[in-house]
CSV table of N, CA and C in Angstrom, one decimal:
chain,number,residue,atom,x,y,z
A,443,UNK,N,-14.9,-57.6,45.0
A,443,UNK,CA,-15.1,-56.1,44.8
A,443,UNK,C,-14.5,-55.6,43.5
A,444,UNK,N,-15.3,-54.9,42.8
A,444,UNK,CA,-14.8,-54.4,41.5
A,444,UNK,C,-14.2,-53.0,41.7
A,445,UNK,N,-13.5,-52.6,40.7
A,445,UNK,CA,-12.9,-51.2,40.8
A,445,UNK,C,-14.0,-50.3,40.2
A,446,UNK,N,-14.1,-49.1,40.8
A,446,UNK,CA,-15.1,-48.1,40.3
A,446,UNK,C,-14.3,-47.2,39.4
A,447,UNK,N,-15.1,-46.4,38.7
A,447,UNK,CA,-14.5,-45.3,37.8
A,447,UNK,C,-13.7,-44.4,38.7
A,448,UNK,N,-14.1,-44.1,39.9
A,448,UNK,CA,-13.4,-43.2,40.8
A,448,UNK,C,-12.0,-43.9,41.1
A,449,UNK,N,-12.0,-45.1,41.5
A,449,UNK,CA,-10.8,-45.9,41.9
A,449,UNK,C,-9.7,-45.8,40.8
A,450,UNK,N,-10.2,-46.0,39.6
A,450,UNK,CA,-9.2,-46.1,38.5
A,450,UNK,C,-8.8,-44.7,37.9
A,451,UNK,N,-9.3,-43.6,38.4
A,451,UNK,CA,-9.0,-42.3,37.9
A,451,UNK,C,-8.4,-41.4,38.9
A,452,UNK,N,-9.3,-40.8,39.7
A,452,UNK,CA,-8.9,-39.6,40.5
A,452,UNK,C,-7.7,-39.9,41.5
A,453,UNK,N,-7.7,-41.0,42.3
A,453,UNK,CA,-6.6,-41.3,43.1
A,453,UNK,C,-5.3,-41.5,42.3
A,454,UNK,N,-5.4,-42.1,41.2
A,454,UNK,CA,-4.2,-42.4,40.4
A,454,UNK,C,-3.7,-41.0,39.8
A,455,UNK,N,-4.6,-40.2,39.3
A,455,UNK,CA,-4.3,-38.9,38.8
A,455,UNK,C,-3.6,-38.0,39.9
A,456,UNK,N,-4.1,-38.1,41.1
A,456,UNK,CA,-3.5,-37.3,42.2
A,456,UNK,C,-2.1,-37.8,42.4
A,457,UNK,N,-1.9,-39.1,42.5
A,457,UNK,CA,-0.5,-39.6,42.7
A,457,UNK,C,0.4,-39.2,41.5
A,458,UNK,N,-0.1,-39.3,40.3
A,458,UNK,CA,0.7,-38.9,39.1
A,458,UNK,C,1.1,-37.4,39.2
A,459,UNK,N,0.2,-36.6,39.7
A,459,UNK,CA,0.5,-35.2,39.8
A,459,UNK,C,1.5,-34.9,40.9
A,460,UNK,N,1.5,-35.7,42.0
A,460,UNK,CA,2.5,-35.6,43.0
A,460,UNK,C,3.9,-35.9,42.4
A,461,UNK,N,3.9,-37.0,41.6
A,461,UNK,CA,5.2,-37.4,41.0
A,461,UNK,C,5.6,-36.3,40.0
A,462,UNK,N,4.7,-35.8,39.2
A,462,UNK,CA,5.0,-34.8,38.2
A,462,UNK,C,5.5,-33.5,38.9
A,463,UNK,N,5.0,-33.1,40.0
A,463,UNK,CA,5.5,-32.0,40.7
A,463,UNK,C,6.9,-32.2,41.1
A,464,UNK,N,7.2,-33.4,41.6
A,464,UNK,CA,8.6,-33.7,42.0
A,464,UNK,C,9.5,-33.7,40.8
A,465,UNK,N,9.0,-34.2,39.6
A,465,UNK,CA,9.8,-34.1,38.4
A,465,UNK,C,10.1,-32.7,38.0
A,466,UNK,N,9.1,-31.8,38.0
A,466,UNK,CA,9.2,-30.4,37.7
A,466,UNK,C,10.3,-29.8,38.6
A,467,UNK,N,10.2,-30.1,39.9
A,467,UNK,CA,11.2,-29.5,40.8
A,467,UNK,C,12.6,-29.9,40.4
A,468,UNK,N,12.8,-31.2,40.0
A,468,UNK,CA,14.1,-31.6,39.5
A,468,UNK,C,14.5,-30.9,38.3
A,469,UNK,N,13.6,-30.6,37.4
A,469,UNK,CA,13.8,-29.8,36.2
A,469,UNK,C,14.3,-28.4,36.5
A,470,UNK,N,13.6,-27.8,37.4
A,470,UNK,CA,13.9,-26.4,37.8
A,470,UNK,C,15.3,-26.4,38.5
A,471,UNK,N,15.6,-27.4,39.4
A,471,UNK,CA,16.9,-27.4,40.0
A,471,UNK,C,18.0,-27.7,39.0
A,472,UNK,N,17.7,-28.5,38.0
A,472,UNK,CA,18.7,-28.8,36.9
A,472,UNK,C,19.0,-27.5,36.2
A,473,UNK,N,18.0,-26.8,35.8
A,473,UNK,CA,18.2,-25.5,35.1
A,473,UNK,C,19.0,-24.6,35.9
A,474,UNK,N,18.7,-24.4,37.2
A,474,UNK,CA,19.4,-23.5,38.0
A,474,UNK,C,20.9,-24.0,38.2
A,475,UNK,N,21.1,-25.3,38.3
A,475,UNK,CA,22.5,-25.8,38.5
A,475,UNK,C,23.3,-25.6,37.2
A,476,UNK,N,22.7,-25.7,36.1
A,476,UNK,CA,23.4,-25.6,34.8
A,476,UNK,C,23.4,-24.1,34.3
A,477,UNK,N,22.7,-23.2,35.0
A,477,UNK,CA,22.7,-21.8,34.5
A,477,UNK,C,21.8,-21.6,33.3
A,478,UNK,N,20.8,-22.5,33.2
A,478,UNK,CA,19.9,-22.4,32.0
A,478,UNK,C,18.7,-21.5,32.3
A,479,UNK,N,18.3,-20.7,31.4
A,479,UNK,CA,17.1,-20.0,31.5
A,479,UNK,C,15.9,-21.0,31.6
A,480,UNK,N,15.0,-20.8,32.6
A,480,UNK,CA,14.0,-21.8,32.8
A,480,UNK,C,13.1,-22.0,31.5
A,481,UNK,N,13.0,-21.0,30.7
A,481,UNK,CA,12.3,-21.1,29.4
A,481,UNK,C,12.9,-22.2,28.5
A,482,UNK,N,14.1,-22.5,28.7
A,482,UNK,CA,14.8,-23.6,27.9
A,482,UNK,C,14.0,-24.9,28.1
A,483,UNK,N,13.6,-25.1,29.3
A,483,UNK,CA,12.9,-26.3,29.6
A,483,UNK,C,11.4,-26.1,29.5
A,484,UNK,N,10.8,-25.0,29.9
A,484,UNK,CA,9.4,-24.8,29.9
A,484,UNK,C,8.8,-24.7,28.5
A,485,UNK,N,9.6,-24.3,27.5
A,485,UNK,CA,9.2,-24.1,26.2
A,485,UNK,C,9.7,-25.3,25.3
A,486,UNK,N,10.4,-26.3,25.9
A,486,UNK,CA,10.9,-27.4,25.1
A,486,UNK,C,9.8,-28.3,24.6
A,487,UNK,N,10.1,-28.9,23.5
A,487,UNK,CA,9.2,-29.9,22.8
A,487,UNK,C,10.0,-31.1,22.4
A,488,UNK,N,9.3,-32.2,22.3
A,488,UNK,CA,10.0,-33.4,21.7
A,488,UNK,C,10.2,-33.2,20.2
A,489,UNK,N,9.2,-32.6,19.5
A,489,UNK,CA,9.3,-32.3,18.1
A,489,UNK,C,8.4,-31.1,17.9
A,490,UNK,N,8.7,-30.4,16.8
A,490,UNK,CA,8.1,-29.1,16.6
A,490,UNK,C,6.5,-29.1,16.6
A,491,UNK,N,5.9,-30.1,16.2
A,491,UNK,CA,4.4,-30.1,16.1
A,491,UNK,C,3.7,-30.6,17.4
A,492,UNK,N,4.5,-30.8,18.4
A,492,UNK,CA,4.0,-31.2,19.7
A,492,UNK,C,4.0,-29.9,20.7
A,493,UNK,N,3.1,-29.9,21.6
A,493,UNK,CA,3.1,-28.8,22.6
A,493,UNK,C,4.3,-28.9,23.5
A,494,UNK,N,4.7,-27.7,24.0
A,494,UNK,CA,5.8,-27.6,24.9
A,494,UNK,C,5.5,-28.2,26.3
A,495,UNK,N,6.5,-28.2,27.2
A,495,UNK,CA,6.3,-28.7,28.5
A,495,UNK,C,5.1,-28.1,29.2
A,496,UNK,N,4.9,-26.8,29.1
A,496,UNK,CA,3.8,-26.1,29.8
A,496,UNK,C,2.5,-26.7,29.3
A,497,UNK,N,2.4,-26.9,28.0
A,497,UNK,CA,1.1,-27.4,27.4
A,497,UNK,C,0.9,-28.9,27.9
A,498,UNK,N,1.9,-29.7,28.1
A,498,UNK,CA,1.7,-31.0,28.5
A,498,UNK,C,1.1,-31.0,29.9
A,499,UNK,N,1.5,-30.1,30.8
A,499,UNK,CA,1.0,-30.0,32.1
A,499,UNK,C,-0.5,-29.6,32.0
A,500,UNK,N,-0.7,-28.6,31.2
A,500,UNK,CA,-2.1,-28.1,31.0
A,500,UNK,C,-3.0,-29.1,30.5
A,501,UNK,N,-2.6,-29.9,29.6
A,501,UNK,CA,-3.5,-31.0,29.0
A,501,UNK,C,-3.7,-32.1,30.0
A,502,UNK,N,-2.7,-32.4,30.8
A,502,UNK,CA,-2.9,-33.5,31.9
A,502,UNK,C,-3.9,-32.9,32.9
A,503,UNK,N,-3.8,-31.7,33.2
A,503,UNK,CA,-4.7,-31.0,34.2
A,503,UNK,C,-6.1,-31.0,33.6
A,504,UNK,N,-6.3,-30.6,32.4
A,504,UNK,CA,-7.6,-30.6,31.8
A,504,UNK,C,-8.2,-32.0,31.7
A,505,UNK,N,-7.4,-32.9,31.3
A,505,UNK,CA,-8.0,-34.3,31.2
A,505,UNK,C,-8.5,-34.8,32.6
A,506,UNK,N,-7.7,-34.6,33.6
A,506,UNK,CA,-8.0,-35.0,34.9
A,506,UNK,C,-9.3,-34.3,35.4
A,507,UNK,N,-9.3,-33.0,35.3
A,507,UNK,CA,-10.4,-32.2,35.8
A,507,UNK,C,-11.7,-32.5,35.1
A,508,UNK,N,-11.6,-32.8,33.8
A,508,UNK,CA,-12.8,-33.1,33.0
A,508,UNK,C,-13.4,-34.5,33.4
A,509,UNK,N,-12.6,-35.4,33.9
A,509,UNK,CA,-13.2,-36.6,34.4
A,509,UNK,C,-14.0,-36.3,35.6
A,510,UNK,N,-13.5,-35.4,36.5
A,510,UNK,CA,-14.2,-35.0,37.7
A,510,UNK,C,-15.5,-34.3,37.3
A,511,UNK,N,-15.4,-33.5,36.3
A,511,UNK,CA,-16.6,-32.7,35.8
A,511,UNK,C,-17.6,-33.6,35.1
A,512,UNK,N,-17.1,-34.3,34.1
A,512,UNK,CA,-18.0,-35.1,33.2
A,512,UNK,C,-18.6,-36.4,33.9
A,513,UNK,N,-17.8,-37.0,34.8
A,513,UNK,CA,-18.3,-38.2,35.4
A,513,UNK,C,-18.7,-38.0,36.9
A,514,UNK,N,-17.9,-37.2,37.6
A,514,UNK,CA,-18.1,-36.9,39.0
A,514,UNK,C,-19.2,-35.8,39.2
A,515,UNK,N,-19.5,-35.1,38.2
A,515,UNK,CA,-20.6,-34.1,38.3
A,515,UNK,C,-20.3,-32.8,39.0
A,516,UNK,N,-19.0,-32.5,39.2
A,516,UNK,CA,-18.7,-31.3,39.9
A,516,UNK,C,-18.7,-30.1,38.9
A,517,UNK,N,-18.7,-28.9,39.4
A,517,UNK,CA,-18.7,-27.7,38.6
A,517,UNK,C,-17.3,-27.5,38.0
A,518,UNK,N,-17.2,-27.2,36.8
A,518,UNK,CA,-15.9,-26.9,36.1
A,518,UNK,C,-15.3,-25.7,36.7
A,519,UNK,N,-14.0,-25.7,36.9
A,519,UNK,CA,-13.2,-24.6,37.3
A,519,UNK,C,-12.3,-24.2,36.1
A,520,UNK,N,-12.7,-23.2,35.4
A,520,UNK,CA,-11.9,-22.8,34.2
A,520,UNK,C,-10.4,-22.4,34.6
A,521,UNK,N,-9.5,-22.9,33.7
A,521,UNK,CA,-8.1,-22.5,33.9
A,521,UNK,C,-7.6,-22.0,32.6
A,522,UNK,N,-6.9,-20.9,32.7
A,522,UNK,CA,-6.6,-20.1,31.5
A,522,UNK,C,-5.5,-20.5,30.6
A,523,UNK,N,-4.7,-21.5,31.0
A,523,UNK,CA,-3.6,-22.0,30.2
A,523,UNK,C,-2.6,-20.9,29.9
A,524,UNK,N,-2.3,-20.1,31.0
A,524,UNK,CA,-1.4,-19.0,30.9
A,524,UNK,C,-0.1,-19.2,31.7
A,525,UNK,N,0.2,-20.5,32.1
A,525,UNK,CA,1.4,-20.8,32.9
A,525,UNK,C,2.6,-20.6,32.1
A,526,UNK,N,3.6,-19.9,32.6
A,526,UNK,CA,4.9,-19.6,31.9
A,526,UNK,C,6.1,-19.9,32.8
A,527,UNK,N,5.9,-20.2,34.1
A,527,UNK,CA,7.0,-20.5,35.0
A,527,UNK,C,6.8,-21.8,35.7
A,528,UNK,N,7.8,-22.3,36.3
A,528,UNK,CA,7.7,-23.5,37.1
A,528,UNK,C,6.7,-23.3,38.3
A,529,UNK,N,6.7,-22.1,38.9
A,529,UNK,CA,5.8,-21.8,40.0
A,529,UNK,C,4.3,-21.8,39.4
A,530,UNK,N,4.1,-21.3,38.2
A,530,UNK,CA,2.8,-21.4,37.6
A,530,UNK,C,2.3,-22.8,37.4
A,531,UNK,N,3.2,-23.7,37.0
A,531,UNK,CA,2.8,-25.1,36.7
A,531,UNK,C,2.5,-25.8,38.0
A,532,UNK,N,3.3,-25.5,39.1
A,532,UNK,CA,3.0,-26.1,40.4
A,532,UNK,C,1.7,-25.6,40.9
A,533,UNK,N,1.3,-24.3,40.7
A,533,UNK,CA,0.0,-23.8,41.1
A,533,UNK,C,-1.1,-24.5,40.3
A,534,UNK,N,-0.9,-24.7,39.1
A,534,UNK,CA,-1.9,-25.4,38.2
A,534,UNK,C,-2.1,-26.8,38.7
A,535,UNK,N,-1.0,-27.5,39.0
A,535,UNK,CA,-1.2,-28.8,39.5
A,535,UNK,C,-1.9,-28.8,40.8
A,536,UNK,N,-1.5,-27.9,41.7
A,536,UNK,CA,-2.2,-27.9,43.1
A,536,UNK,C,-3.7,-27.6,42.9
A,537,UNK,N,-4.0,-26.7,42.1
A,537,UNK,CA,-5.4,-26.3,41.8
A,537,UNK,C,-6.2,-27.5,41.3
A,538,UNK,N,-5.6,-28.3,40.4
A,538,UNK,CA,-6.2,-29.4,39.8
A,538,UNK,C,-6.4,-30.5,40.9
A,539,UNK,N,-5.3,-30.7,41.7
A,539,UNK,CA,-5.4,-31.8,42.7
A,539,UNK,C,-6.5,-31.4,43.8
A,540,UNK,N,-6.6,-30.1,44.1
A,540,UNK,CA,-7.6,-29.7,45.0
A,540,UNK,C,-9.0,-30.0,44.5
A,541,UNK,N,-9.2,-29.7,43.2
A,541,UNK,CA,-10.5,-30.0,42.5
A,541,UNK,C,-10.8,-31.5,42.6
A,542,UNK,N,-9.8,-32.4,42.3
A,542,UNK,CA,-9.9,-33.8,42.3
A,542,UNK,C,-10.3,-34.3,43.7
A,543,UNK,N,-9.6,-33.8,44.7
A,543,UNK,CA,-9.9,-34.2,46.1
A,543,UNK,C,-11.3,-33.8,46.5
A,544,UNK,N,-11.9,-32.8,45.9
A,544,UNK,CA,-13.3,-32.4,46.3
A,544,UNK,C,-14.3,-33.4,45.8
A,545,UNK,N,-14.0,-34.3,44.9
A,545,UNK,CA,-15.0,-35.3,44.4
A,545,UNK,C,-15.1,-36.4,45.4
A,546,UNK,N,-16.3,-36.6,45.8
A,546,UNK,CA,-16.6,-37.8,46.7
A,546,UNK,C,-16.7,-39.0,45.8
A,547,UNK,N,-16.0,-40.1,46.3
A,547,UNK,CA,-16.1,-41.4,45.5
A,547,UNK,C,-17.5,-41.8,45.1
A,548,UNK,N,-18.4,-41.6,45.9
A,548,UNK,CA,-19.8,-42.0,45.6
A,548,UNK,C,-20.4,-41.2,44.4
A,549,UNK,N,-19.8,-40.0,44.1
A,549,UNK,CA,-20.3,-39.2,43.0
A,549,UNK,C,-20.1,-39.9,41.7
A,550,UNK,N,-19.2,-40.8,41.6
A,550,UNK,CA,-19.0,-41.5,40.4
A,550,UNK,C,-19.6,-42.9,40.4
A,551,UNK,N,-20.2,-43.3,41.5
A,551,UNK,CA,-20.8,-44.7,41.6
A,551,UNK,C,-21.9,-44.8,40.6
A,552,UNK,N,-22.0,-45.9,39.9
A,552,UNK,CA,-23.1,-46.3,39.1
A,552,UNK,C,-23.2,-45.4,37.8
A,553,UNK,N,-22.1,-44.7,37.5
A,553,UNK,CA,-22.1,-43.8,36.3
A,553,UNK,C,-21.5,-44.5,35.1
A,554,UNK,N,-21.2,-45.7,35.1
A,554,UNK,CA,-20.5,-46.4,34.0
A,554,UNK,C,-21.2,-46.2,32.7
A,555,UNK,N,-22.5,-46.2,32.6
A,555,UNK,CA,-23.3,-46.1,31.4
A,555,UNK,C,-23.8,-44.7,31.1
A,556,UNK,N,-23.4,-43.8,31.9
A,556,UNK,CA,-23.9,-42.4,31.7
A,556,UNK,C,-23.2,-41.9,30.4
A,557,UNK,N,-24.0,-41.1,29.7
A,557,UNK,CA,-23.5,-40.5,28.5
A,557,UNK,C,-22.5,-39.4,28.8
A,558,UNK,N,-21.4,-39.4,28.1
A,558,UNK,CA,-20.4,-38.3,28.2
A,558,UNK,C,-20.1,-37.8,26.8
A,559,UNK,N,-20.3,-36.5,26.5
A,559,UNK,CA,-20.0,-36.0,25.2
A,559,UNK,C,-18.8,-35.1,25.3
A,560,UNK,N,-17.8,-35.5,24.4
A,560,UNK,CA,-16.5,-34.8,24.3
A,560,UNK,C,-16.6,-33.9,23.1
A,561,UNK,N,-16.6,-32.6,23.4
A,561,UNK,CA,-16.7,-31.6,22.3
A,561,UNK,C,-15.3,-31.1,22.0
A,562,UNK,N,-14.9,-31.1,20.7
A,562,UNK,CA,-13.6,-30.5,20.3
A,562,UNK,C,-13.9,-29.6,19.1
A,563,UNK,N,-12.8,-29.0,18.7
A,563,UNK,CA,-13.0,-28.1,17.5
A,563,UNK,C,-13.4,-28.9,16.2
A,564,UNK,N,-13.1,-30.2,16.2
A,564,UNK,CA,-13.4,-30.9,15.0
A,564,UNK,C,-14.8,-31.7,15.1
A,565,UNK,N,-15.5,-31.4,16.2
A,565,UNK,CA,-16.8,-32.1,16.4
A,565,UNK,C,-17.0,-32.6,17.8
A,566,UNK,N,-17.9,-33.6,17.9
A,566,UNK,CA,-18.1,-34.1,19.2
A,566,UNK,C,-18.2,-35.7,19.1
A,567,UNK,N,-17.8,-36.3,20.2
A,567,UNK,CA,-17.9,-37.7,20.3
A,567,UNK,C,-18.6,-38.1,21.6
A,568,UNK,N,-19.5,-39.1,21.4
A,568,UNK,CA,-20.3,-39.5,22.6
A,568,UNK,C,-19.8,-40.9,23.1
A,569,UNK,N,-19.6,-41.0,24.3
A,569,UNK,CA,-19.1,-42.2,25.0
A,569,UNK,C,-20.0,-42.5,26.1
A,570,UNK,N,-19.9,-43.8,26.6
A,570,UNK,CA,-20.4,-44.1,28.0
A,570,UNK,C,-19.3,-43.6,28.9
A,571,UNK,N,-19.6,-43.3,30.1
A,571,UNK,CA,-18.6,-42.8,31.1
A,571,UNK,C,-17.4,-43.8,31.2
A,572,UNK,N,-17.8,-45.1,31.2
A,572,UNK,CA,-16.8,-46.2,31.3
A,572,UNK,C,-15.8,-46.1,30.1
A,573,UNK,N,-16.4,-46.0,28.9
A,573,UNK,CA,-15.6,-46.0,27.7
A,573,UNK,C,-14.8,-44.7,27.6
A,574,UNK,N,-15.3,-43.6,28.0
A,574,UNK,CA,-14.6,-42.3,28.1
A,574,UNK,C,-13.4,-42.4,29.0
A,575,UNK,N,-13.6,-42.9,30.2
A,575,UNK,CA,-12.5,-43.1,31.2
A,575,UNK,C,-11.4,-44.0,30.6
A,576,UNK,N,-11.9,-45.2,30.2
A,576,UNK,CA,-10.9,-46.2,29.8
A,576,UNK,C,-10.3,-46.0,28.5
A,577,UNK,N,-11.1,-45.5,27.5
A,577,UNK,CA,-10.6,-45.4,26.2
A,577,UNK,C,-10.1,-44.0,25.8
A,578,UNK,N,-10.3,-43.0,26.6
A,578,UNK,CA,-9.9,-41.7,26.3
A,578,UNK,C,-9.1,-41.0,27.4
A,579,UNK,N,-9.8,-40.8,28.5
A,579,UNK,CA,-9.2,-40.0,29.6
A,579,UNK,C,-8.0,-40.5,30.2
A,580,UNK,N,-8.0,-41.8,30.6
A,580,UNK,CA,-6.8,-42.4,31.2
A,580,UNK,C,-5.6,-42.4,30.3
A,581,UNK,N,-5.8,-42.9,29.0
A,581,UNK,CA,-4.6,-42.9,28.1
A,581,UNK,C,-4.2,-41.5,27.8
A,582,UNK,N,-5.1,-40.5,27.6
A,582,UNK,CA,-4.7,-39.2,27.3
A,582,UNK,C,-4.0,-38.5,28.5
A,583,UNK,N,-4.4,-38.7,29.7
A,583,UNK,CA,-3.8,-38.2,30.8
A,583,UNK,C,-2.3,-38.7,30.9
A,584,UNK,N,-2.1,-40.0,30.8
A,584,UNK,CA,-0.8,-40.5,30.9
A,584,UNK,C,0.1,-40.2,29.7
A,585,UNK,N,-0.5,-40.0,28.5
A,585,UNK,CA,0.3,-39.5,27.4
A,585,UNK,C,0.9,-38.2,27.7
A,586,UNK,N,0.2,-37.3,28.3
A,586,UNK,CA,0.7,-35.9,28.6
A,586,UNK,C,1.7,-35.9,29.8
A,587,UNK,N,1.4,-36.7,30.8
A,587,UNK,CA,2.4,-36.9,31.9
A,587,UNK,C,3.7,-37.5,31.4
A,588,UNK,N,3.6,-38.5,30.6
A,588,UNK,CA,4.8,-39.2,30.0
A,588,UNK,C,5.5,-38.2,29.1
A,589,UNK,N,4.8,-37.5,28.3
A,589,UNK,CA,5.5,-36.5,27.4
A,589,UNK,C,6.2,-35.4,28.2
A,590,UNK,N,5.6,-35.0,29.3
A,590,UNK,CA,6.3,-34.0,30.1
A,590,UNK,C,7.6,-34.6,30.7
A,591,UNK,N,7.5,-35.8,31.2
A,591,UNK,CA,8.7,-36.5,31.7
A,591,UNK,C,9.7,-36.6,30.6
A,592,UNK,N,9.3,-37.0,29.4
A,592,UNK,CA,10.2,-37.2,28.3
A,592,UNK,C,10.9,-35.9,27.8
A,593,UNK,N,10.2,-34.8,27.8
A,593,UNK,CA,10.8,-33.6,27.4
A,593,UNK,C,11.9,-33.2,28.4
A,594,UNK,N,11.6,-33.3,29.7
A,594,UNK,CA,12.7,-33.0,30.7
A,594,UNK,C,13.9,-34.0,30.6
A,595,UNK,N,13.6,-35.2,30.4
A,595,UNK,CA,14.6,-36.2,30.2
A,595,UNK,C,15.5,-36.0,29.0
A,596,UNK,N,14.8,-35.6,27.9
A,596,UNK,CA,15.4,-35.3,26.6
A,596,UNK,C,16.4,-34.1,26.8
A,597,UNK,N,16.0,-33.2,27.6
A,597,UNK,CA,16.8,-32.0,27.8
A,597,UNK,C,17.9,-32.2,28.8
A,598,UNK,N,18.1,-33.4,29.3
A,598,UNK,CA,19.2,-33.8,30.2
A,598,UNK,C,18.9,-33.8,31.7
A,599,UNK,N,17.7,-33.5,32.1
A,599,UNK,CA,17.3,-33.6,33.5
A,599,UNK,C,17.5,-35.0,34.0
A,600,UNK,N,18.3,-35.2,35.0
A,600,UNK,CA,18.6,-36.6,35.5
A,600,UNK,C,17.4,-37.2,36.2
A,601,UNK,N,16.5,-37.8,35.4
A,601,UNK,CA,15.3,-38.5,35.8
A,601,UNK,C,15.4,-39.9,35.5
A,602,UNK,N,14.7,-40.8,36.2
A,602,UNK,CA,14.7,-42.2,35.9
A,602,UNK,C,13.2,-42.7,36.1
A,603,UNK,N,13.1,-43.9,35.8
A,603,UNK,CA,11.7,-44.5,35.9
A,603,UNK,C,11.1,-44.3,37.2
A,604,UNK,N,11.8,-44.4,38.3
A,604,UNK,CA,11.2,-44.3,39.6
A,604,UNK,C,10.8,-42.9,39.9
A,605,UNK,N,11.4,-41.9,39.2
A,605,UNK,CA,10.8,-40.5,39.4
A,605,UNK,C,9.4,-40.5,38.8
A,606,UNK,N,9.2,-41.1,37.6
A,606,UNK,CA,7.9,-41.2,37.0
A,606,UNK,C,6.9,-41.9,37.9
A,607,UNK,N,7.4,-43.1,38.3
A,607,UNK,CA,6.5,-43.9,39.1
A,607,UNK,C,6.2,-43.4,40.5
A,608,UNK,N,7.2,-42.7,41.1
A,608,UNK,CA,7.1,-42.2,42.4
A,608,UNK,C,7.4,-43.2,43.5
A,609,UNK,N,7.3,-42.7,44.8
A,609,UNK,CA,7.5,-43.6,45.9
A,609,UNK,C,6.5,-44.7,46.0
A,610,UNK,N,6.9,-45.8,46.5
A,610,UNK,CA,5.9,-46.9,46.7
A,610,UNK,C,5.0,-46.6,47.8
A,611,UNK,N,3.7,-46.9,47.7
A,611,UNK,CA,2.8,-46.6,48.8
A,611,UNK,C,2.5,-47.9,49.5
């Protein structure tokens, strides 16, 4: 039995979002314990030209939901990128997970060679669904999840590898 595009994306994204939610809770608790304004973490960046923690969550969310839209064929649910609190980020994650859970695995069956067009401000790129998932979406998703983890870790939040990986299933 081979892995489907669904198998290698949406369930893994949902699990990563569960872990990311737990990481964010640890970040919020750390800020409260240390008497830090939450914005100290929410607006933190690894380097000036990278997006802050909030943007990392937004980009992970967008990447995951666009797999569901572009490959799974579901209707896009616009999200405004206006999250400024930990509660906002948790709500964004929950909304994204709900969207991912609405995709039936069969909706992605046989879509490996379907054309996916990624439009950006600098132009558009055409992929097969398989190449989009494996060469863009999965690496991009984990880039942003990892960067969110790294921002909080850099700011002193006591996180370890198992926080990132989450509980064993």
